[in-house]
mmCIF file of N, CA and C in Angstrom:
data_model
loop_
_atom_site.group_PDB
_atom_site.id
_atom_site.type_symbol
_atom_site.label_atom_id
_atom_site.label_comp_id
_atom_site.label_asym_id
_atom_site.label_seq_id
_atom_site.Cartn_x
_atom_site.Cartn_y
_atom_site.Cartn_z
ATOM 1 N N MET A 178 -24.510 32.148 -10.917
ATOM 2 C CA MET A 178 -24.886 31.212 -9.889
ATOM 3 C C MET A 178 -23.927 30.019 -9.927
ATOM 4 N N THR A 179 -23.399 29.642 -8.788
ATOM 5 C CA THR A 179 -22.485 28.507 -8.694
ATOM 6 C C THR A 179 -23.298 27.216 -8.572
ATOM 7 N N PRO A 180 -22.996 26.229 -9.418
ATOM 8 C CA PRO A 180 -23.731 24.958 -9.307
ATOM 9 C C PRO A 180 -23.356 24.229 -8.022
ATOM 10 N N ASN A 181 -24.248 23.376 -7.562
ATOM 11 C CA ASN A 181 -23.982 22.556 -6.385
ATOM 12 C C ASN A 181 -22.991 21.462 -6.780
ATOM 13 N N ILE A 182 -21.800 21.517 -6.230
ATOM 14 C CA ILE A 182 -20.735 20.573 -6.581
ATOM 15 C C ILE A 182 -20.197 19.944 -5.310
ATOM 16 N N HIS A 183 -19.957 18.649 -5.380
ATOM 17 C CA HIS A 183 -19.312 17.929 -4.277
ATOM 18 C C HIS A 183 -18.140 17.163 -4.872
ATOM 19 N N LEU A 184 -16.950 17.430 -4.398
ATOM 20 C CA LEU A 184 -15.737 16.784 -4.895
ATOM 21 C C LEU A 184 -15.334 15.661 -3.951
ATOM 22 N N SER A 185 -15.176 14.455 -4.478
ATOM 23 C CA SER A 185 -14.737 13.307 -3.681
ATOM 24 C C SER A 185 -13.523 12.680 -4.338
ATOM 25 N N PRO A 186 -12.327 13.010 -3.865
ATOM 26 C CA PRO A 186 -11.146 12.377 -4.436
ATOM 27 C C PRO A 186 -11.205 10.864 -4.254
ATOM 28 N N ARG A 187 -10.642 10.144 -5.199
ATOM 29 C CA ARG A 187 -10.556 8.683 -5.094
ATOM 30 C C ARG A 187 -9.080 8.317 -5.142
ATOM 31 N N LEU A 188 -8.604 7.678 -4.077
ATOM 32 C CA LEU A 188 -7.220 7.246 -4.015
ATOM 33 C C LEU A 188 -7.132 5.821 -4.542
ATOM 34 N N ILE A 189 -6.207 5.600 -5.436
ATOM 35 C CA ILE A 189 -5.992 4.272 -5.996
ATOM 36 C C ILE A 189 -4.876 3.612 -5.200
ATOM 37 N N VAL A 190 -5.175 2.426 -4.683
ATOM 38 C CA VAL A 190 -4.254 1.724 -3.782
ATOM 39 C C VAL A 190 -4.183 0.247 -4.166
ATOM 40 N N PRO A 191 -3.118 -0.447 -3.775
ATOM 41 C CA PRO A 191 -3.030 -1.885 -4.065
ATOM 42 C C PRO A 191 -4.060 -2.715 -3.302
ATOM 43 N N ASP A 192 -4.405 -2.306 -2.069
ATOM 44 C CA ASP A 192 -5.284 -3.102 -1.214
ATOM 45 C C ASP A 192 -6.258 -2.168 -0.486
ATOM 46 N N PRO A 193 -7.466 -1.968 -1.033
ATOM 47 C CA PRO A 193 -8.414 -1.032 -0.426
ATOM 48 C C PRO A 193 -8.784 -1.361 1.026
ATOM 49 N N ASP A 194 -8.922 -2.624 1.367
ATOM 50 C CA ASP A 194 -9.280 -2.967 2.746
ATOM 51 C C ASP A 194 -8.178 -2.563 3.718
ATOM 52 N N ARG A 195 -6.933 -2.828 3.345
ATOM 53 C CA ARG A 195 -5.797 -2.435 4.189
ATOM 54 C C ARG A 195 -5.703 -0.906 4.283
ATOM 55 N N ALA A 196 -5.930 -0.232 3.156
ATOM 56 C CA ALA A 196 -5.886 1.233 3.146
ATOM 57 C C ALA A 196 -6.989 1.812 4.025
ATOM 58 N N SER A 197 -8.188 1.244 3.940
ATOM 59 C CA SER A 197 -9.292 1.722 4.772
ATOM 60 C C SER A 197 -8.941 1.586 6.252
ATOM 61 N N ALA A 198 -8.387 0.454 6.641
ATOM 62 C CA ALA A 198 -7.991 0.251 8.038
ATOM 63 C C ALA A 198 -6.947 1.284 8.454
ATOM 64 N N PHE A 199 -5.968 1.561 7.576
ATOM 65 C CA PHE A 199 -4.927 2.552 7.876
ATOM 66 C C PHE A 199 -5.541 3.938 8.095
ATOM 67 N N TYR A 200 -6.395 4.389 7.170
ATOM 68 C CA TYR A 200 -6.964 5.733 7.270
ATOM 69 C C TYR A 200 -7.899 5.859 8.474
ATOM 70 N N GLN A 201 -8.562 4.769 8.845
ATOM 71 C CA GLN A 201 -9.418 4.811 10.025
ATOM 72 C C GLN A 201 -8.577 5.025 11.289
ATOM 73 N N VAL A 202 -7.471 4.307 11.396
ATOM 74 C CA VAL A 202 -6.616 4.430 12.577
ATOM 75 C C VAL A 202 -5.817 5.731 12.539
ATOM 76 N N ALA A 203 -5.185 6.030 11.418
ATOM 77 C CA ALA A 203 -4.262 7.163 11.343
ATOM 78 C C ALA A 203 -4.966 8.517 11.290
ATOM 79 N N LEU A 204 -6.093 8.592 10.576
ATOM 80 C CA LEU A 204 -6.784 9.875 10.413
ATOM 81 C C LEU A 204 -8.087 9.954 11.200
ATOM 82 N N GLY A 205 -8.480 8.855 11.820
ATOM 83 C CA GLY A 205 -9.765 8.844 12.503
ATOM 84 C C GLY A 205 -10.930 8.808 11.534
ATOM 85 N N ALA A 206 -10.690 8.312 10.317
ATOM 86 C CA ALA A 206 -11.743 8.242 9.299
ATOM 87 C C ALA A 206 -12.799 7.220 9.698
ATOM 88 N N GLU A 207 -13.995 7.444 9.204
ATOM 89 C CA GLU A 207 -15.100 6.513 9.405
ATOM 90 C C GLU A 207 -15.469 5.917 8.053
ATOM 91 N N GLN A 208 -15.514 4.609 7.959
ATOM 92 C CA GLN A 208 -15.932 3.966 6.712
ATOM 93 C C GLN A 208 -17.451 4.071 6.627
ATOM 94 N N VAL A 209 -17.948 4.761 5.580
ATOM 95 C CA VAL A 209 -19.387 4.988 5.460
ATOM 96 C C VAL A 209 -20.020 4.198 4.321
ATOM 97 N N PHE A 210 -19.198 3.610 3.444
ATOM 98 C CA PHE A 210 -19.742 2.845 2.324
ATOM 99 C C PHE A 210 -18.679 1.885 1.824
ATOM 100 N N SER A 211 -19.120 0.698 1.441
ATOM 101 C CA SER A 211 -18.208 -0.272 0.853
ATOM 102 C C SER A 211 -18.972 -1.084 -0.186
ATOM 103 N N ALA A 212 -18.454 -1.136 -1.395
ATOM 104 C CA ALA A 212 -19.031 -1.954 -2.463
ATOM 105 C C ALA A 212 -17.943 -2.894 -2.941
ATOM 106 N N PRO A 213 -17.876 -4.082 -2.359
ATOM 107 C CA PRO A 213 -16.824 -5.022 -2.761
ATOM 108 C C PRO A 213 -17.053 -5.536 -4.178
ATOM 109 N N ARG A 214 -15.988 -5.918 -4.798
ATOM 110 C CA ARG A 214 -16.049 -6.495 -6.140
ATOM 111 C C ARG A 214 -16.426 -7.966 -6.026
ATOM 112 N N SER A 215 -17.334 -8.382 -6.881
ATOM 113 C CA SER A 215 -17.669 -9.808 -6.911
ATOM 114 C C SER A 215 -16.913 -10.465 -8.062
ATOM 115 N N ASP A 216 -16.789 -11.769 -8.017
ATOM 116 C CA ASP A 216 -16.017 -12.496 -9.027
ATOM 117 C C ASP A 216 -16.560 -12.311 -10.438
ATOM 118 N N ASP A 217 -17.878 -12.109 -10.581
ATOM 119 C CA ASP A 217 -18.459 -11.962 -11.918
ATOM 120 C C ASP A 217 -18.683 -10.502 -12.308
ATOM 121 N N ASP A 218 -18.159 -9.577 -11.535
ATOM 122 C CA ASP A 218 -18.375 -8.152 -11.764
ATOM 123 C C ASP A 218 -17.102 -7.521 -12.324
ATOM 124 N N CYS A 219 -17.224 -6.750 -13.378
ATOM 125 C CA CYS A 219 -16.039 -6.115 -13.969
ATOM 126 C C CYS A 219 -15.676 -4.820 -13.260
ATOM 127 N N ARG A 220 -16.541 -4.333 -12.359
ATOM 128 C CA ARG A 220 -16.257 -3.084 -11.657
ATOM 129 C C ARG A 220 -15.359 -3.325 -10.451
ATOM 130 N N PRO A 221 -14.449 -2.414 -10.184
ATOM 131 C CA PRO A 221 -13.600 -2.566 -8.990
ATOM 132 C C PRO A 221 -14.369 -2.205 -7.732
ATOM 133 N N SER A 222 -13.823 -2.611 -6.604
ATOM 134 C CA SER A 222 -14.427 -2.249 -5.326
ATOM 135 C C SER A 222 -14.216 -0.761 -5.060
ATOM 136 N N VAL A 223 -15.041 -0.232 -4.182
ATOM 137 C CA VAL A 223 -14.881 1.149 -3.740
ATOM 138 C C VAL A 223 -15.260 1.212 -2.267
ATOM 139 N N ILE A 224 -14.481 1.963 -1.517
ATOM 140 C CA ILE A 224 -14.766 2.209 -0.105
ATOM 141 C C ILE A 224 -14.783 3.719 0.074
ATOM 142 N N GLU A 225 -15.824 4.220 0.715
ATOM 143 C CA GLU A 225 -15.901 5.651 1.001
ATOM 144 C C GLU A 225 -15.621 5.877 2.478
ATOM 145 N N LEU A 226 -14.768 6.854 2.746
ATOM 146 C CA LEU A 226 -14.395 7.218 4.110
ATOM 147 C C LEU A 226 -14.750 8.677 4.353
ATOM 148 N N ARG A 227 -15.145 8.973 5.569
ATOM 149 C CA ARG A 227 -15.439 10.352 5.952
ATOM 150 C C ARG A 227 -14.482 10.754 7.062
ATOM 151 N N VAL A 228 -13.928 11.959 6.920
ATOM 152 C CA VAL A 228 -13.068 12.554 7.935
ATOM 153 C C VAL A 228 -13.636 13.941 8.195
ATOM 154 N N GLY A 229 -14.208 14.139 9.368
ATOM 155 C CA GLY A 229 -14.871 15.411 9.645
ATOM 156 C C GLY A 229 -16.002 15.618 8.651
ATOM 157 N N GLU A 230 -15.994 16.756 7.963
ATOM 158 C CA GLU A 230 -17.025 17.057 6.969
ATOM 159 C C GLU A 230 -16.600 16.673 5.560
ATOM 160 N N SER A 231 -15.443 16.069 5.419
ATOM 161 C CA SER A 231 -14.911 15.708 4.104
ATOM 162 C C SER A 231 -15.004 14.202 3.894
ATOM 163 N N SER A 232 -15.023 13.810 2.636
ATOM 164 C CA SER A 232 -15.005 12.381 2.335
ATOM 165 C C SER A 232 -14.072 12.116 1.163
ATOM 166 N N PHE A 233 -13.595 10.891 1.091
ATOM 167 C CA PHE A 233 -12.806 10.445 -0.050
ATOM 168 C C PHE A 233 -13.057 8.965 -0.235
ATOM 169 N N ARG A 234 -12.683 8.479 -1.396
ATOM 170 C CA ARG A 234 -12.911 7.074 -1.728
ATOM 171 C C ARG A 234 -11.583 6.407 -2.048
ATOM 172 N N ILE A 235 -11.573 5.102 -1.885
ATOM 173 C CA ILE A 235 -10.390 4.326 -2.254
ATOM 174 C C ILE A 235 -10.835 3.138 -3.099
ATOM 175 N N SER A 236 -10.023 2.824 -4.089
ATOM 176 C CA SER A 236 -10.285 1.694 -4.993
ATOM 177 C C SER A 236 -8.965 1.064 -5.378
ATOM 178 N N PRO A 237 -9.018 -0.181 -5.846
ATOM 179 C CA PRO A 237 -7.789 -0.846 -6.277
ATOM 180 C C PRO A 237 -7.343 -0.346 -7.648
ATOM 181 N N ALA A 238 -6.073 -0.527 -7.913
ATOM 182 C CA ALA A 238 -5.533 -0.194 -9.232
ATOM 183 C C ALA A 238 -6.151 -1.116 -10.289
ATOM 184 N N VAL A 239 -6.515 -0.523 -11.424
ATOM 185 C CA VAL A 239 -7.028 -1.269 -12.572
ATOM 186 C C VAL A 239 -6.316 -0.672 -13.790
ATOM 187 N N SER A 240 -5.187 -1.268 -14.147
ATOM 188 C CA SER A 240 -4.348 -0.666 -15.192
ATOM 189 C C SER A 240 -5.075 -0.508 -16.520
ATOM 190 N N SER A 241 -5.977 -1.419 -16.866
ATOM 191 C CA SER A 241 -6.691 -1.304 -18.137
ATOM 192 C C SER A 241 -7.615 -0.082 -18.176
ATOM 193 N N TRP A 242 -7.962 0.457 -17.018
ATOM 194 C CA TRP A 242 -8.779 1.662 -16.946
ATOM 195 C C TRP A 242 -7.924 2.918 -16.753
ATOM 196 N N GLY A 243 -6.631 2.734 -16.603
ATOM 197 C CA GLY A 243 -5.749 3.860 -16.315
ATOM 198 C C GLY A 243 -5.753 4.246 -14.846
ATOM 199 N N TRP A 244 -6.303 3.391 -13.993
ATOM 200 C CA TRP A 244 -6.310 3.628 -12.545
ATOM 201 C C TRP A 244 -5.023 3.055 -11.982
ATOM 202 N N LEU A 245 -4.044 3.924 -11.763
ATOM 203 C CA LEU A 245 -2.721 3.502 -11.328
ATOM 204 C C LEU A 245 -2.431 4.042 -9.933
ATOM 205 N N SER A 246 -1.788 3.225 -9.124
ATOM 206 C CA SER A 246 -1.396 3.658 -7.786
ATOM 207 C C SER A 246 -0.119 4.486 -7.887
ATOM 208 N N PRO A 247 0.219 5.241 -6.841
ATOM 209 C CA PRO A 247 1.472 5.997 -6.871
ATOM 210 C C PRO A 247 2.685 5.116 -7.186
ATOM 211 N N ASP A 248 2.715 3.882 -6.675
ATOM 212 C CA ASP A 248 3.839 2.989 -6.974
ATOM 213 C C ASP A 248 3.898 2.661 -8.462
ATOM 214 N N ASP A 249 2.736 2.514 -9.116
ATOM 215 C CA ASP A 249 2.694 2.261 -10.552
ATOM 216 C C ASP A 249 3.242 3.447 -11.344
ATOM 217 N N LEU A 250 3.053 4.655 -10.787
ATOM 218 C CA LEU A 250 3.457 5.888 -11.468
ATOM 219 C C LEU A 250 4.866 6.345 -11.099
ATOM 220 N N GLY A 251 5.466 5.708 -10.111
ATOM 221 C CA GLY A 251 6.776 6.148 -9.634
ATOM 222 C C GLY A 251 6.678 7.284 -8.637
ATOM 223 N N GLY A 252 5.517 7.493 -8.038
ATOM 224 C CA GLY A 252 5.312 8.546 -7.051
ATOM 225 C C GLY A 252 3.945 9.169 -7.207
ATOM 226 N N SER A 253 3.559 9.980 -6.252
ATOM 227 C CA SER A 253 2.247 10.621 -6.263
ATOM 228 C C SER A 253 2.308 11.954 -6.985
ATOM 229 N N ALA A 254 1.322 12.210 -7.812
ATOM 230 C CA ALA A 254 1.235 13.487 -8.524
ATOM 231 C C ALA A 254 0.334 14.473 -7.789
ATOM 232 N N VAL A 255 -0.195 14.063 -6.638
ATOM 233 C CA VAL A 255 -1.170 14.871 -5.904
ATOM 234 C C VAL A 255 -0.748 14.975 -4.445
ATOM 235 N N LEU A 256 -0.975 16.137 -3.851
ATOM 236 C CA LEU A 256 -0.807 16.325 -2.411
ATOM 237 C C LEU A 256 -2.191 16.472 -1.800
ATOM 238 N N LEU A 257 -2.469 15.685 -0.789
ATOM 239 C CA LEU A 257 -3.727 15.790 -0.061
ATOM 240 C C LEU A 257 -3.444 16.573 1.205
ATOM 241 N N GLU A 258 -4.171 17.654 1.427
ATOM 242 C CA GLU A 258 -3.932 18.474 2.609
ATOM 243 C C GLU A 258 -5.065 18.268 3.601
ATOM 244 N N VAL A 259 -4.696 17.969 4.828
ATOM 245 C CA VAL A 259 -5.687 17.767 5.879
ATOM 246 C C VAL A 259 -5.349 18.692 7.044
ATOM 247 N N GLU A 260 -6.337 19.508 7.432
ATOM 248 C CA GLU A 260 -6.155 20.412 8.552
ATOM 249 C C GLU A 260 -6.743 19.750 9.788
ATOM 250 N N VAL A 261 -5.931 19.660 10.826
ATOM 251 C CA VAL A 261 -6.311 18.949 12.042
ATOM 252 C C VAL A 261 -5.985 19.787 13.274
ATOM 253 N N ASP A 262 -6.585 19.422 14.398
ATOM 254 C CA ASP A 262 -6.302 20.123 15.655
ATOM 255 C C ASP A 262 -4.875 19.879 16.132
ATOM 256 N N ASP A 263 -4.364 18.670 15.934
ATOM 257 C CA ASP A 263 -3.033 18.297 16.440
ATOM 258 C C ASP A 263 -2.227 17.603 15.338
ATOM 259 N N PRO A 264 -1.534 18.374 14.493
ATOM 260 C CA PRO A 264 -0.767 17.780 13.397
ATOM 261 C C PRO A 264 0.267 16.761 13.873
ATOM 262 N N ASP A 265 0.881 17.027 15.017
ATOM 263 C CA ASP A 265 1.909 16.114 15.521
ATOM 264 C C ASP A 265 1.313 14.742 15.829
ATOM 265 N N ALA A 266 0.173 14.711 16.487
ATOM 266 C CA ALA A 266 -0.458 13.438 16.854
ATOM 267 C C ALA A 266 -0.879 12.666 15.608
ATOM 268 N N VAL A 267 -1.452 13.360 14.624
ATOM 269 C CA VAL A 267 -1.863 12.684 13.388
ATOM 270 C C VAL A 267 -0.634 12.147 12.657
ATOM 271 N N GLY A 268 0.409 12.955 12.547
ATOM 272 C CA GLY A 268 1.643 12.500 11.906
ATOM 273 C C GLY A 268 2.232 11.290 12.610
ATOM 274 N N GLU A 269 2.249 11.322 13.931
ATOM 275 C CA GLU A 269 2.792 10.195 14.705
ATOM 276 C C GLU A 269 1.981 8.923 14.486
ATOM 277 N N ARG A 270 0.647 9.054 14.441
ATOM 278 C CA ARG A 270 -0.196 7.869 14.186
ATOM 279 C C ARG A 270 0.057 7.312 12.793
ATOM 280 N N MET A 271 0.193 8.205 11.802
ATOM 281 C CA MET A 271 0.450 7.743 10.436
ATOM 282 C C MET A 271 1.778 6.986 10.383
ATOM 283 N N ILE A 272 2.804 7.545 11.009
ATOM 284 C CA ILE A 272 4.130 6.925 11.006
ATOM 285 C C ILE A 272 4.095 5.587 11.747
ATOM 286 N N ALA A 273 3.387 5.536 12.860
ATOM 287 C CA ALA A 273 3.290 4.294 13.631
ATOM 288 C C ALA A 273 2.622 3.173 12.836
ATOM 289 N N HIS A 274 1.862 3.537 11.807
ATOM 290 C CA HIS A 274 1.161 2.537 10.999
ATOM 291 C C HIS A 274 1.738 2.410 9.589
ATOM 292 N N GLY A 275 2.993 2.808 9.415
ATOM 293 C CA GLY A 275 3.694 2.523 8.171
ATOM 294 C C GLY A 275 3.982 3.682 7.253
ATOM 295 N N ALA A 276 3.559 4.879 7.593
ATOM 296 C CA ALA A 276 3.851 6.049 6.754
ATOM 297 C C ALA A 276 5.285 6.526 7.007
ATOM 298 N N ALA A 277 5.769 7.386 6.121
ATOM 299 C CA ALA A 277 7.133 7.914 6.245
ATOM 300 C C ALA A 277 7.115 9.441 6.195
ATOM 301 N N VAL A 278 8.001 10.057 6.948
ATOM 302 C CA VAL A 278 8.129 11.511 6.948
ATOM 303 C C VAL A 278 8.836 11.947 5.668
ATOM 304 N N VAL A 279 8.257 12.890 4.979
ATOM 305 C CA VAL A 279 8.899 13.522 3.820
ATOM 306 C C VAL A 279 9.483 14.857 4.265
ATOM 307 N N VAL A 280 8.680 15.644 4.980
ATOM 308 C CA VAL A 280 9.107 16.908 5.578
ATOM 309 C C VAL A 280 8.532 16.918 6.991
ATOM 310 N N SER A 281 9.384 17.089 7.991
ATOM 311 C CA SER A 281 8.926 17.002 9.378
ATOM 312 C C SER A 281 7.872 18.063 9.698
ATOM 313 N N ILE A 282 7.002 17.708 10.617
ATOM 314 C CA ILE A 282 5.953 18.629 11.063
ATOM 315 C C ILE A 282 6.576 19.589 12.063
ATOM 316 N N GLU A 283 6.500 20.866 11.724
ATOM 317 C CA GLU A 283 7.038 21.901 12.604
ATOM 318 C C GLU A 283 6.390 23.231 12.284
ATOM 319 N N ASN A 284 6.630 24.216 13.136
ATOM 320 C CA ASN A 284 6.110 25.553 12.881
ATOM 321 C C ASN A 284 6.780 26.118 11.632
ATOM 322 N N ARG A 285 5.967 26.677 10.747
ATOM 323 C CA ARG A 285 6.457 27.220 9.477
ATOM 324 C C ARG A 285 6.373 28.744 9.494
ATOM 325 N N PRO A 286 7.232 29.415 8.722
ATOM 326 C CA PRO A 286 7.241 30.881 8.719
ATOM 327 C C PRO A 286 5.957 31.498 8.174
ATOM 328 N N TYR A 287 5.122 30.727 7.510
ATOM 329 C CA TYR A 287 3.865 31.261 6.972
ATOM 330 C C TYR A 287 2.723 31.138 7.979
ATOM 331 N N GLY A 288 3.053 30.804 9.234
ATOM 332 C CA GLY A 288 2.067 30.846 10.295
ATOM 333 C C GLY A 288 1.259 29.581 10.517
ATOM 334 N N ARG A 289 1.737 28.446 10.054
ATOM 335 C CA ARG A 289 1.059 27.156 10.252
ATOM 336 C C ARG A 289 2.060 26.141 10.786
ATOM 337 N N ARG A 290 1.577 25.135 11.453
ATOM 338 C CA ARG A 290 2.403 23.989 11.853
ATOM 339 C C ARG A 290 2.067 22.891 10.859
ATOM 340 N N SER A 291 3.035 22.496 10.049
ATOM 341 C CA SER A 291 2.728 21.510 9.013
ATOM 342 C C SER A 291 3.965 20.727 8.609
ATOM 343 N N GLY A 292 3.698 19.641 7.918
ATOM 344 C CA GLY A 292 4.737 18.790 7.365
ATOM 345 C C GLY A 292 4.113 17.870 6.339
ATOM 346 N N ARG A 293 4.943 17.046 5.708
ATOM 347 C CA ARG A 293 4.455 16.131 4.671
ATOM 348 C C ARG A 293 4.784 14.694 5.035
ATOM 349 N N ILE A 294 3.797 13.831 4.807
ATOM 350 C CA ILE A 294 3.898 12.416 5.119
ATOM 351 C C ILE A 294 3.530 11.623 3.862
ATOM 352 N N ARG A 295 4.283 10.550 3.597
ATOM 353 C CA ARG A 295 3.918 9.612 2.516
ATOM 354 C C ARG A 295 3.338 8.374 3.187
ATOM 355 N N ASP A 296 2.066 8.101 2.891
ATOM 356 C CA ASP A 296 1.472 6.922 3.513
ATOM 357 C C ASP A 296 2.032 5.656 2.877
ATOM 358 N N SER A 297 1.719 4.522 3.444
ATOM 359 C CA SER A 297 2.324 3.273 2.971
ATOM 360 C C SER A 297 1.773 2.833 1.614
ATOM 361 N N PHE A 298 0.859 3.615 1.039
ATOM 362 C CA PHE A 298 0.318 3.330 -0.294
ATOM 363 C C PHE A 298 0.871 4.298 -1.329
ATOM 364 N N GLY A 299 1.782 5.199 -0.887
ATOM 365 C CA GLY A 299 2.451 6.133 -1.788
ATOM 366 C C GLY A 299 1.803 7.497 -1.906
ATOM 367 N N HIS A 300 0.667 7.716 -1.252
ATOM 368 C CA HIS A 300 -0.004 9.016 -1.339
ATOM 369 C C HIS A 300 0.663 10.005 -0.388
ATOM 370 N N LEU A 301 0.764 11.254 -0.843
ATOM 371 C CA LEU A 301 1.411 12.310 -0.069
ATOM 372 C C LEU A 301 0.377 13.175 0.625
ATOM 373 N N TRP A 302 0.605 13.414 1.911
ATOM 374 C CA TRP A 302 -0.309 14.190 2.740
ATOM 375 C C TRP A 302 0.420 15.371 3.349
ATOM 376 N N ILE A 303 -0.172 16.542 3.266
ATOM 377 C CA ILE A 303 0.261 17.699 4.052
ATOM 378 C C ILE A 303 -0.606 17.685 5.304
ATOM 379 N N ILE A 304 0.012 17.564 6.437
ATOM 380 C CA ILE A 304 -0.685 17.576 7.722
ATOM 381 C C ILE A 304 -0.461 18.970 8.312
ATOM 382 N N THR A 305 -1.521 19.703 8.545
ATOM 383 C CA THR A 305 -1.366 21.091 8.959
ATOM 384 C C THR A 305 -2.344 21.458 10.061
ATOM 385 N N GLY A 306 -1.975 22.467 10.830
ATOM 386 C CA GLY A 306 -2.831 22.967 11.907
ATOM 387 C C GLY A 306 -2.256 24.261 12.460
ATOM 388 N N GLU A 307 -2.811 24.676 13.581
ATOM 389 C CA GLU A 307 -2.376 25.909 14.244
ATOM 390 C C GLU A 307 -0.956 25.757 14.790
ATOM 391 N N LEU A 308 -0.261 26.888 14.913
ATOM 392 C CA LEU A 308 1.077 26.895 15.502
ATOM 393 C C LEU A 308 1.000 26.423 16.963
ATOM 394 N N ARG A 309 2.078 25.804 17.402
ATOM 395 C CA ARG A 309 2.196 25.412 18.807
ATOM 396 C C ARG A 309 3.108 26.368 19.513
#
């Protein structure tokens, strides 16, 4: 029997509020939860975003906890893959809001239209969808 498991990646970023705004505009994410850090609280802030049926969280870097952003690490060790109806439109929105193309979005020989984008926080995204 498989246990009931829900996986929620947490992206570590320099500025969670700015990152939340970016993901809302670029990916159409909806902010569903926010727990800001208070001055007397040792816990970092967390923002939860939902995209379609998936969710992820973002928090600030806290080096003493080992929570490092891609810039702290010299790059991202993870690829986030998002399947969308229109990869080109999502890629264009990400780029318009500060992301950079790593591999252009185009039809691939394995039967998908995809490419790779580095968001302005250093996280790498595979944007993929049906062939055009």
